[in-house]
C-alpha cells in the first residue's frame, strides 16, 4: 500500500521514492532506469532513523542454502519449516 512520492535524489543520483505507513514510516528508493534497482530503504522507529543503502544489489536469486536452517535448529525452533 505504498504511495509514490515522486522523484528525488540520493548522493546526486535521481531516484523514485515510495512511502508506506505501518508501525513507522517506510521509505523505499529505486533507480529511475529500467533496472529499477533498490538504492535505499529507511524508516523512523522510536524517533530514530534507520537506513540501509544498497550499493551492490544484483538481480539474481540467492542460493537455496541461504534458507536452510542450521544444524540443530529443530531442537530450538517450533516453526514448521524446522520440522519438514
Coordinates of C-alpha atoms in Angstrom, one line a residue:
X1 CA 0.0 0.0 0.0
X2 CA 2.9 2.4 -0.6
X3 CA 2.2 5.7 -2.4
X4 CA 4.5 7.2 -5.0
X5 CA 6.2 10.3 -3.7
X6 CA 7.9 11.4 -6.9
X7 CA 11.5 11.9 -7.9
X8 CA 14.2 13.0 -5.5
X9 CA 18.0 12.4 -5.4
X10 CA 20.4 10.4 -3.3
X11 CA 24.0 11.3 -3.5
X12 CA 23.3 13.2 -6.7
X13 CA 21.5 10.3 -8.3
X14 CA 17.9 10.7 -9.4
X15 CA 15.6 8.2 -7.7
X16 CA 11.9 7.3 -7.4
X17 CA 10.5 7.3 -3.8
X18 CA 7.6 5.4 -2.3
X19 CA 6.2 5.8 1.2
X20 CA 4.1 3.3 3.3
X21 CA 3.0 3.7 6.9
X22 CA 2.9 0.8 9.2
X23 CA 4.4 0.8 12.7
X24 CA 6.6 3.5 11.3
X25 CA 7.1 5.5 8.1
X26 CA 8.8 3.2 5.5
X27 CA 10.6 4.9 2.6
X28 CA 11.8 2.9 -0.4
X29 CA 14.0 4.4 -3.1
X30 CA 14.8 2.8 -6.5
X31 CA 16.8 3.9 -9.6
X32 CA 14.9 5.5 -12.4
X33 CA 16.5 3.4 -15.1
X34 CA 14.9 0.2 -16.5
X35 CA 16.6 -2.0 -13.8
X36 CA 14.6 -0.3 -11.0
X37 CA 17.4 -1.3 -8.7
X38 CA 16.8 -0.7 -5.0
X39 CA 19.1 2.0 -3.6
X40 CA 17.8 2.8 -0.1
X41 CA 15.3 1.8 2.5
X42 CA 14.8 4.0 5.6
X43 CA 12.3 4.3 8.4
X44 CA 11.9 6.2 11.7
X45 CA 11.5 4.0 14.7
X46 CA 11.1 5.3 18.2
X47 CA 12.3 8.7 16.9
X48 CA 15.5 7.3 15.4
X49 CA 16.4 7.0 11.8
X50 CA 17.2 3.5 10.5
X51 CA 18.6 3.5 7.0
X52 CA 20.1 0.9 4.6
X53 CA 21.9 1.8 1.3
X54 CA 22.3 -0.9 -1.3
X55 CA 25.4 -0.4 -3.4
X56 CA 26.0 -4.0 -4.6
X57 CA 22.5 -5.2 -5.5
X58 CA 22.3 -7.9 -8.2
X59 CA 19.1 -9.0 -10.0
X60 CA 19.7 -12.7 -9.1
X61 CA 18.1 -15.0 -6.6
X62 CA 20.2 -16.1 -3.6
X63 CA 21.2 -19.7 -3.3
X64 CA 18.7 -22.0 -1.7
X65 CA 21.2 -22.8 1.0
X66 CA 20.6 -19.3 2.5
X67 CA 17.1 -20.5 3.5
X68 CA 18.1 -23.9 5.1
X69 CA 18.0 -23.8 8.9
X70 CA 21.4 -24.5 10.5
X71 CA 22.1 -27.9 12.1
X72 CA 20.4 -28.3 15.5
X73 CA 17.8 -25.6 14.8
X74 CA 14.9 -28.1 15.0
X75 CA 15.6 -28.5 18.7
X76 CA 15.2 -24.8 19.3
X77 CA 12.6 -23.9 16.7
X78 CA 8.9 -24.5 16.8
X79 CA 8.2 -23.4 13.2
X80 CA 7.0 -25.9 10.7
X81 CA 10.0 -25.1 8.5
X82 CA 12.4 -26.5 11.1
X83 CA 10.5 -29.8 11.2
X84 CA 9.9 -30.6 7.5

